[in-house]
Amino acid sequence: MFVSPVQIIESLALRKGDIVADFGCGSGAYVFASSKMVGDRGKVYAIDIHREMLEKINREAEKMNIINIDTLLTNMEEKVQIEGLSCDVVILSNILAEINNLDKVLEEVKRILKPDGYLLIVDWKDSDHALSQKRGHLIPEEKITAILAKNNFSIKKHFPAGNFHYAFIAEEYK
């Protein structure tokens, strides 16, 4: 069983006017779900290294007349062109296995998160599912929890994410 990005986003405490950054947004499932929740006064940054994914998001947003999505062609392991302390939520979904320098990504997350902001992580569990097997070096939840702690984050809430994923919110230590 899979839990859809829409279900996960709907379980967050997103408010109208919030600013969300989706690192490694892919085709935009979390982007579009977040866009709806934050409304026209909010903003969603769709960040990816693949131009074709961002072009797809732009076409879909235009078709649906969505005005609160900004796409950024960026390597998230470098400086992301988002103002510091401006985001309420940063999303890392199904990309941990693709990140070479997670410490650098978490440094960027901390730079752009507001003091009361949080990080949503959704990623694959190691399983016999074909899509899980294709992912290469998966990062188990225990390992990502340790990496987050080393980077001054603590887990605040776990979410049900189906049989093949784990999902939780992390906040920077106050």
XYZ file of C-alpha atoms in Angstrom:
174
model
C 0.000 0.000 0.000
C 1.151 3.497 -0.882
C 0.032 6.748 0.746
C -0.388 9.548 -1.757
C 1.496 12.849 -1.485
C -1.882 14.570 -1.254
C -2.732 12.561 1.887
C 0.619 13.409 3.466
C 0.324 17.127 2.620
C -3.243 17.225 3.925
C -2.014 15.849 7.263
C 0.470 18.723 7.673
C -0.426 21.953 9.404
C -0.008 24.054 6.255
C -1.829 27.375 6.354
C -2.904 29.852 3.713
C 0.097 32.088 3.018
C 2.780 29.527 3.965
C 5.927 29.140 1.877
C 7.014 25.614 0.956
C 10.183 24.404 -0.800
C 10.188 20.951 -2.393
C 13.812 19.851 -2.913
C 14.047 17.341 -5.746
C 10.418 17.898 -6.669
C 10.330 15.543 -9.645
C 7.011 15.755 -11.484
C 5.450 17.844 -8.708
C 3.072 15.653 -6.702
C 3.975 17.440 -3.442
C 4.246 20.794 -5.243
C 0.658 20.736 -6.509
C -0.747 19.368 -3.247
C 1.089 22.089 -1.277
C 0.056 24.774 -3.750
C -3.593 24.070 -3.076
C -3.105 24.174 0.709
C -1.133 27.464 0.866
C -3.418 29.287 -1.559
C -2.681 32.315 -3.717
C -1.077 34.216 -0.815
C 1.377 31.352 -0.293
C 4.203 30.127 -2.466
C 5.690 26.777 -3.406
C 9.232 26.492 -4.719
C 9.660 23.474 -7.003
C 13.386 22.717 -6.969
C 14.992 20.151 -9.222
C 18.155 19.512 -11.217
C 16.182 18.193 -14.202
C 14.909 20.953 -16.491
C 12.296 18.669 -18.098
C 10.611 18.055 -14.717
C 10.354 21.786 -14.041
C 9.046 22.443 -17.551
C 6.370 19.808 -16.963
C 5.371 21.511 -13.686
C 5.247 24.911 -15.426
C 3.021 23.548 -18.214
C 0.683 21.870 -15.727
C 0.511 24.983 -13.513
C -0.277 27.160 -16.518
C -2.961 24.733 -17.717
C -4.541 24.773 -14.243
C -4.061 28.561 -13.839
C -1.936 28.105 -10.694
C 0.089 31.222 -9.888
C 1.829 30.352 -6.614
C 4.491 27.921 -7.917
C 8.042 29.073 -8.701
C 10.339 26.546 -10.371
C 14.078 26.661 -9.679
C 16.615 24.715 -11.739
C 19.153 24.097 -9.002
C 21.419 21.482 -7.542
C 20.150 21.367 -3.958
C 23.665 20.473 -2.787
C 24.645 24.021 -3.737
C 23.126 27.305 -2.646
C 19.424 27.371 -3.452
C 18.181 30.750 -4.687
C 15.673 31.230 -1.892
C 15.930 33.963 0.697
C 17.189 32.865 4.110
C 14.662 32.257 6.895
C 11.738 32.442 4.457
C 10.212 28.941 4.274
C 7.687 27.373 6.596
C 8.259 23.851 5.264
C 10.958 22.088 3.252
C 10.144 18.735 1.658
C 12.637 15.957 0.877
C 10.644 13.142 -0.695
C 12.119 10.026 -2.284
C 15.464 11.687 -2.983
C 17.759 10.679 -0.123
C 19.397 7.929 -2.205
C 20.262 10.518 -4.880
C 21.999 12.993 -2.571
C 25.793 12.875 -2.437
C 26.246 15.384 0.392
C 23.269 15.269 2.755
C 25.035 17.520 5.275
C 25.234 20.276 2.626
C 21.546 19.838 1.741
C 20.591 20.058 5.425
C 22.712 23.205 5.739
C 20.605 24.758 2.951
C 17.406 23.536 4.615
C 18.422 25.248 7.871
C 19.370 28.433 6.013
C 15.972 28.854 4.348
C 13.683 27.565 7.131
C 11.972 30.082 9.380
C 12.739 29.582 13.095
C 9.416 27.769 13.564
C 9.626 25.936 10.222
C 10.012 22.206 9.742
C 11.346 19.580 7.390
C 9.154 16.823 5.948
C 11.037 13.670 4.966
C 9.365 10.874 3.033
C 11.522 8.087 1.674
C 11.632 4.448 0.683
C 11.952 1.662 3.204
C 14.174 -1.221 2.202
C 11.688 -3.787 0.883
C 11.080 -6.356 -1.818
C 8.987 -3.884 -3.811
C 10.405 -3.432 -7.335
C 10.532 0.376 -7.074
C 12.362 0.150 -3.766
C 14.892 -2.266 -5.270
C 15.582 0.160 -8.148
C 16.542 2.987 -5.778
C 20.080 1.809 -5.103
C 21.493 2.782 -1.725
C 18.451 3.491 0.417
C 18.926 5.311 3.695
C 17.124 3.508 6.526
C 15.049 5.659 8.863
C 17.452 5.006 11.762
C 20.392 6.302 9.710
C 18.603 9.432 8.518
C 17.529 10.100 12.111
C 21.193 9.969 13.190
C 22.266 12.236 10.309
C 19.537 14.715 11.239
C 20.621 14.690 14.906
C 24.220 15.389 13.835
C 22.848 18.378 11.904
C 20.846 19.709 14.849
C 17.414 18.327 13.864
C 15.043 16.217 15.940
C 12.073 14.125 14.856
C 8.800 15.675 16.007
C 6.086 13.560 14.380
C 5.816 10.378 12.341
C 3.177 9.908 9.631
C 1.715 6.733 8.192
C 3.246 6.411 4.720
C 2.178 2.976 3.590
C 4.126 -0.252 3.523
C 7.039 0.979 1.433
C 7.876 4.419 2.847
C 8.585 6.179 6.110
C 7.545 9.781 6.730
C 8.195 12.261 9.510
C 8.607 15.902 10.428
C 11.895 17.158 11.823
C 12.649 20.528 13.420
C 15.901 22.222 14.214
C 16.770 22.141 17.928
C 15.772 25.365 19.641
